[in-house]
C-alpha atoms as a printed R data frame, in Angstrom:
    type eleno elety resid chain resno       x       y       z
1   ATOM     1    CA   UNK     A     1 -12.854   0.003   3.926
2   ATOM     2    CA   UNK     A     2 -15.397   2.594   3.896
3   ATOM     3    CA   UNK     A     3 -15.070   4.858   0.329
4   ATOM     4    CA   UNK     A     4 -13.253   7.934   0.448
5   ATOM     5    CA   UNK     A     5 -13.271  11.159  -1.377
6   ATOM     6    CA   UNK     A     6 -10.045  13.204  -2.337
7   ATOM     7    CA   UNK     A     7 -10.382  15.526   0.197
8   ATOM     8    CA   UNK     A     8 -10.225  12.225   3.018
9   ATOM     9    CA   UNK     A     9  -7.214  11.054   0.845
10  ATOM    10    CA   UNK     A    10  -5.424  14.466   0.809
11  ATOM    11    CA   UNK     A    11  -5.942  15.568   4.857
12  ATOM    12    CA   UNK     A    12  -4.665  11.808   5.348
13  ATOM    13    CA   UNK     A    13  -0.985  11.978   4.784
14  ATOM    14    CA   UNK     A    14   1.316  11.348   8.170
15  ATOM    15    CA   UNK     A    15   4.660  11.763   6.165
16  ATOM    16    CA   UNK     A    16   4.401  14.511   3.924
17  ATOM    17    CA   UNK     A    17   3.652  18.587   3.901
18  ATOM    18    CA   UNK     A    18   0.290  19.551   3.318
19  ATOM    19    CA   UNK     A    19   1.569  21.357   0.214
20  ATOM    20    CA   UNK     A    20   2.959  17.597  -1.048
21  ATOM    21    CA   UNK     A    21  -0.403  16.252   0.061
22  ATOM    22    CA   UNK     A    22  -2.373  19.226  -2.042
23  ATOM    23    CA   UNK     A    23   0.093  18.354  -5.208
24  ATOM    24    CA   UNK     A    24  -0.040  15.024  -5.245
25  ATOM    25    CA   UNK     A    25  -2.274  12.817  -8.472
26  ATOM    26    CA   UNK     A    26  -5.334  10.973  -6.485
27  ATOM    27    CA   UNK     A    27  -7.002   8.271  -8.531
28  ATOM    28    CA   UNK     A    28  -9.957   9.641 -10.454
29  ATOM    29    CA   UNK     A    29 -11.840   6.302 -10.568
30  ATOM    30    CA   UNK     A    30 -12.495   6.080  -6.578
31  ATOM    31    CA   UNK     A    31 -16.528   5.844  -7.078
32  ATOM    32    CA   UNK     A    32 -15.643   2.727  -9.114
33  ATOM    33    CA   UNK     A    33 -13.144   1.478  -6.207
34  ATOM    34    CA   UNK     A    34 -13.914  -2.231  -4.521
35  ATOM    35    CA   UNK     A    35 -14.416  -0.328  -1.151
36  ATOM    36    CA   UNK     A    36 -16.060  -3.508   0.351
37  ATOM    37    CA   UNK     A    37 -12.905  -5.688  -0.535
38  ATOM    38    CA   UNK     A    38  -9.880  -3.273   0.339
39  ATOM    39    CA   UNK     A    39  -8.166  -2.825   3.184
40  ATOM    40    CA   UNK     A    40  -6.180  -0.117   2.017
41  ATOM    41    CA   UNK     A    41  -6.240   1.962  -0.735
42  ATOM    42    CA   UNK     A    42  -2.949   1.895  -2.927
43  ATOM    43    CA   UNK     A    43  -2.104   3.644  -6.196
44  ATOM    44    CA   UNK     A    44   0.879   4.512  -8.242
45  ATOM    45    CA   UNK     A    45   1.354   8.642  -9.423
46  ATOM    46    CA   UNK     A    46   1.487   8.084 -13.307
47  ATOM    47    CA   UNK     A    47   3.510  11.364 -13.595
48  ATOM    48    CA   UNK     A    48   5.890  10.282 -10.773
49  ATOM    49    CA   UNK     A    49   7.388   6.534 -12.043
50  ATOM    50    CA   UNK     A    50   8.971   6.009  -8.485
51  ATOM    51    CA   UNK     A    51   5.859   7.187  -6.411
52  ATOM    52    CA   UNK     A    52   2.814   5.396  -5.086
53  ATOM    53    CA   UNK     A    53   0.507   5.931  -2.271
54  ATOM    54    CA   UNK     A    54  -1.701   4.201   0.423
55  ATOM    55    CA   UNK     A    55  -4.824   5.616   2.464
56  ATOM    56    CA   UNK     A    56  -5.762   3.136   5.198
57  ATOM    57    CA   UNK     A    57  -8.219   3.203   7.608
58  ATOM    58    CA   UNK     A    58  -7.427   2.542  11.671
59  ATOM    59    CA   UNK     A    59  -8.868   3.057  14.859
60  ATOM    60    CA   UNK     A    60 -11.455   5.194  13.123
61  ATOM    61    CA   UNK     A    61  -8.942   7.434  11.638
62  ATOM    62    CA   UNK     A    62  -7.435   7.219   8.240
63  ATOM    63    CA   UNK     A    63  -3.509   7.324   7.626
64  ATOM    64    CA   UNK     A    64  -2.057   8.170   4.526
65  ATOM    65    CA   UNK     A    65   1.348   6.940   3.189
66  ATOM    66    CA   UNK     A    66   3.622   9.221   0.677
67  ATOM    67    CA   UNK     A    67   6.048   5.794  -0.684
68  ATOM    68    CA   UNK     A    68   8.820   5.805  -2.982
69  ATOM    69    CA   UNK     A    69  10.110   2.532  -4.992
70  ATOM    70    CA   UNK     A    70  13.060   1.888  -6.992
71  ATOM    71    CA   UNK     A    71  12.331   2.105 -11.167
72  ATOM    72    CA   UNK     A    72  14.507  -0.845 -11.631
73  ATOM    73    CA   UNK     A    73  13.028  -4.143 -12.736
74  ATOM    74    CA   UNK     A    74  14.480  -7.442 -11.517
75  ATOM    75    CA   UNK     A    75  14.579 -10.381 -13.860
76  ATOM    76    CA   UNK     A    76  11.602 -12.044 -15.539
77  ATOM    77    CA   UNK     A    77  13.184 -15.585 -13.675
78  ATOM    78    CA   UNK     A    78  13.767 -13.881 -10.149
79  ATOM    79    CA   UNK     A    79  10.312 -14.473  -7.408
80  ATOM    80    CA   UNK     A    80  10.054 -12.401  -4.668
81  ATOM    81    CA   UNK     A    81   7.255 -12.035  -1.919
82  ATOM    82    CA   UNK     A    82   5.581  -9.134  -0.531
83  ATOM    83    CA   UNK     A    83   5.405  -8.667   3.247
84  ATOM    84    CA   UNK     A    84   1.890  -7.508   3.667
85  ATOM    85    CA   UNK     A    85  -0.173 -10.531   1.222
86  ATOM    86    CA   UNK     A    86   2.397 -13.276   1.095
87  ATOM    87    CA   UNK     A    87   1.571 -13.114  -2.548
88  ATOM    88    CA   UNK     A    88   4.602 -14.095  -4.646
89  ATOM    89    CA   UNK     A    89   5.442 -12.206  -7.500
90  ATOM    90    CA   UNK     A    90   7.965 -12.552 -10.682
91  ATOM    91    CA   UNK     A    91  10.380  -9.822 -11.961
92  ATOM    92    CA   UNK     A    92   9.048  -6.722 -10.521
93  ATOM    93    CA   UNK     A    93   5.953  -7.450  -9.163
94  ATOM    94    CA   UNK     A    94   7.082  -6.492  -5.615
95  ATOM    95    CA   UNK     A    95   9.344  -3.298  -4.732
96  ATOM    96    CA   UNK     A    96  11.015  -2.478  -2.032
97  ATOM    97    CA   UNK     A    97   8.630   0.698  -0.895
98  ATOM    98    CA   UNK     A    98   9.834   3.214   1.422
99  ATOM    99    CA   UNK     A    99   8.037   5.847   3.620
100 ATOM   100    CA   UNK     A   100   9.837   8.896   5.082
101 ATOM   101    CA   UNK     A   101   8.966   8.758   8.832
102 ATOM   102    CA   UNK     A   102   6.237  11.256  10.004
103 ATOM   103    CA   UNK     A   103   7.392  14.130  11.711
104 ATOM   104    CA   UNK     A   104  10.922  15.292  12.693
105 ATOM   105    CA   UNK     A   105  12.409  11.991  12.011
106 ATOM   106    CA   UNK     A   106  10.979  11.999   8.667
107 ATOM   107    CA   UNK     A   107  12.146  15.886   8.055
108 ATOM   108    CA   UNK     A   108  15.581  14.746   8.913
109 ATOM   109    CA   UNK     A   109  15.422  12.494   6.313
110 ATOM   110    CA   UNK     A   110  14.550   8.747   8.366
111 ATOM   111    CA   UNK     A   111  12.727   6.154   6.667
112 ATOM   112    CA   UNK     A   112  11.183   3.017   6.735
113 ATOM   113    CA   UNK     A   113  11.081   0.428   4.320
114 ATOM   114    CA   UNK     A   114   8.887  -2.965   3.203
115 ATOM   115    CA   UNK     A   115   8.268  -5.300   0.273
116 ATOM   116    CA   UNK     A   116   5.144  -4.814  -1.007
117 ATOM   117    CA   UNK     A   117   3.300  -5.628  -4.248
118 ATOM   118    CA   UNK     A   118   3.886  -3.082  -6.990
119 ATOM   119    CA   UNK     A   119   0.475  -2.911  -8.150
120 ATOM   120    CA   UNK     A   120  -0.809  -2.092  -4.341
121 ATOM   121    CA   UNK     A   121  -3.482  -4.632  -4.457
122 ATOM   122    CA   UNK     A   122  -2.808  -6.780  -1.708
123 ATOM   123    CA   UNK     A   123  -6.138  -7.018  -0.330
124 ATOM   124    CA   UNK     A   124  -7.563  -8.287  -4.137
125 ATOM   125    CA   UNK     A   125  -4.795 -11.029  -4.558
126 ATOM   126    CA   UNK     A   126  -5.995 -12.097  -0.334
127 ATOM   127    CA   UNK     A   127  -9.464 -12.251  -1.818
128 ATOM   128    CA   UNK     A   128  -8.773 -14.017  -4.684
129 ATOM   129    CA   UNK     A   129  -9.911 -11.112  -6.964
130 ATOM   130    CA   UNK     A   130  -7.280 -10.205  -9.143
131 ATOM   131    CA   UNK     A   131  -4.434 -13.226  -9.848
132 ATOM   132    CA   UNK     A   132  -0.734 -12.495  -9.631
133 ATOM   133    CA   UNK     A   133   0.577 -12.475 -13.329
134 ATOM   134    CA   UNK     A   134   2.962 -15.775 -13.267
135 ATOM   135    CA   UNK     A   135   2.905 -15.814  -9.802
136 ATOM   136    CA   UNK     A   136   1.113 -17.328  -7.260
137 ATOM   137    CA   UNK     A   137  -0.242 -17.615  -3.456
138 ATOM   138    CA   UNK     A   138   0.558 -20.121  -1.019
139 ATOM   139    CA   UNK     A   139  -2.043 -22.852  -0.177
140 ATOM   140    CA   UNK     A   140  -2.952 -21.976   3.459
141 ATOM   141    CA   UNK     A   141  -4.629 -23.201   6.782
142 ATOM   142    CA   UNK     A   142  -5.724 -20.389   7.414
143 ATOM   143    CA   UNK     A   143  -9.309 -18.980   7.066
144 ATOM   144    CA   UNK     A   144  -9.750 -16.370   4.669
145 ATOM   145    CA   UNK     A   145 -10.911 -13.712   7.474
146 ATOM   146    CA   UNK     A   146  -7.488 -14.939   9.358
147 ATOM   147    CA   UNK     A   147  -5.686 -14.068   5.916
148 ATOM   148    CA   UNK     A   148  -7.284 -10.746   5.984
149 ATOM   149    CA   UNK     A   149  -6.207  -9.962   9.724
150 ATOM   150    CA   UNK     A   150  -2.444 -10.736   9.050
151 ATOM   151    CA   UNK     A   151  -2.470  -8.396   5.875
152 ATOM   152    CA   UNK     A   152  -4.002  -5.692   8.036
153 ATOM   153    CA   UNK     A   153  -1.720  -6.403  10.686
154 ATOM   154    CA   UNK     A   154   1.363  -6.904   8.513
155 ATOM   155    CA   UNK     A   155   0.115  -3.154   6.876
156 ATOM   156    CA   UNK     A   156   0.149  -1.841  10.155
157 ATOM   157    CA   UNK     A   157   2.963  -3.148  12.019
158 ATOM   158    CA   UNK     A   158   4.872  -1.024   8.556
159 ATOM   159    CA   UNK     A   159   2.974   2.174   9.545
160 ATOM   160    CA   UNK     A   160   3.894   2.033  13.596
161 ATOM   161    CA   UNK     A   161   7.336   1.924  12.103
162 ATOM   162    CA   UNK     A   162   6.457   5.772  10.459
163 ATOM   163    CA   UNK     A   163   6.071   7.098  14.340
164 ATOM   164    CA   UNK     A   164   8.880   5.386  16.207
């Protein structure tokens, strides 16, 4: 992914108001970002506990994601999997994020929905960067590259589901 400024991130949003978009935290560390080895870029608002974000780049045009998770931790002992990595995760390591859809849909209050790593760094656990706390990745067939092209394509199979 190529590195983006706050200004990319903010005119990005498909599911929000521009006001939202203008309001919302952005990360202040993004010159310190892993540009190279992200796909998207995810963070969580640290004054909103049920609010995270993604910024993603496709067909040349980036698409920002407004997403909302539940605050409520599952069990220490319960694994679940996110949708996008196929990372497993324990207690809450992967929420159930949801996206109001982009335009009227989304204004009359439609959404979509996907399991998804908490922390937003599905494209470091892919790339064997950062290591699930507990949890763990499959051993695969596939080549890394291969790995990388069904996280993208899991990511944006979720983000058609913002238009239709």
């Amino acid at each position: 992914m190529r590195p983006l400024t706050e200004q990319d991130i903010r005119a990005s949003f498909v599911n929000c108001s521009k006001g939202e978009a203008k309001r919302l935290a952005v990360p202040r560390d993004l010159g310190d970002r892993p540009w190279d080895d992200l796909d998207f870029l995810g963070w969580r608002d640290p004054g909103a506990p049920d609010r995270s974000y993604l910024v993603t780049e496709r067909d040349g045009r980036l698409a920002g994601v407004a997403l909302r998770y539940p605050a409520s931790q599952r069990g220490f002992l319960h694994r679940s999997l996110c949708s996008v990595c196929l990372t497993t995760h324990p207690g809450g390591g992967v929420s159930l994020m949801t996206a109001r859809k982009a335009g009227t849909a989304g204004r009359e209050g439609n959404s979509v929905g996907l399991y998804m790593c908490t922390d937003l760094a599905c494209s470091l656990y892919v790339r064997g960067r950062k290591a699930p706390e507990s949890g763990g990745r499959f051993e695969e067939s596939l080549t890394l590259e291969e790995q990388i092209a069904r996280t993208r394509n899991n990511l944006f199979a979720f983000l058609d589901k913002l238009y239709t």
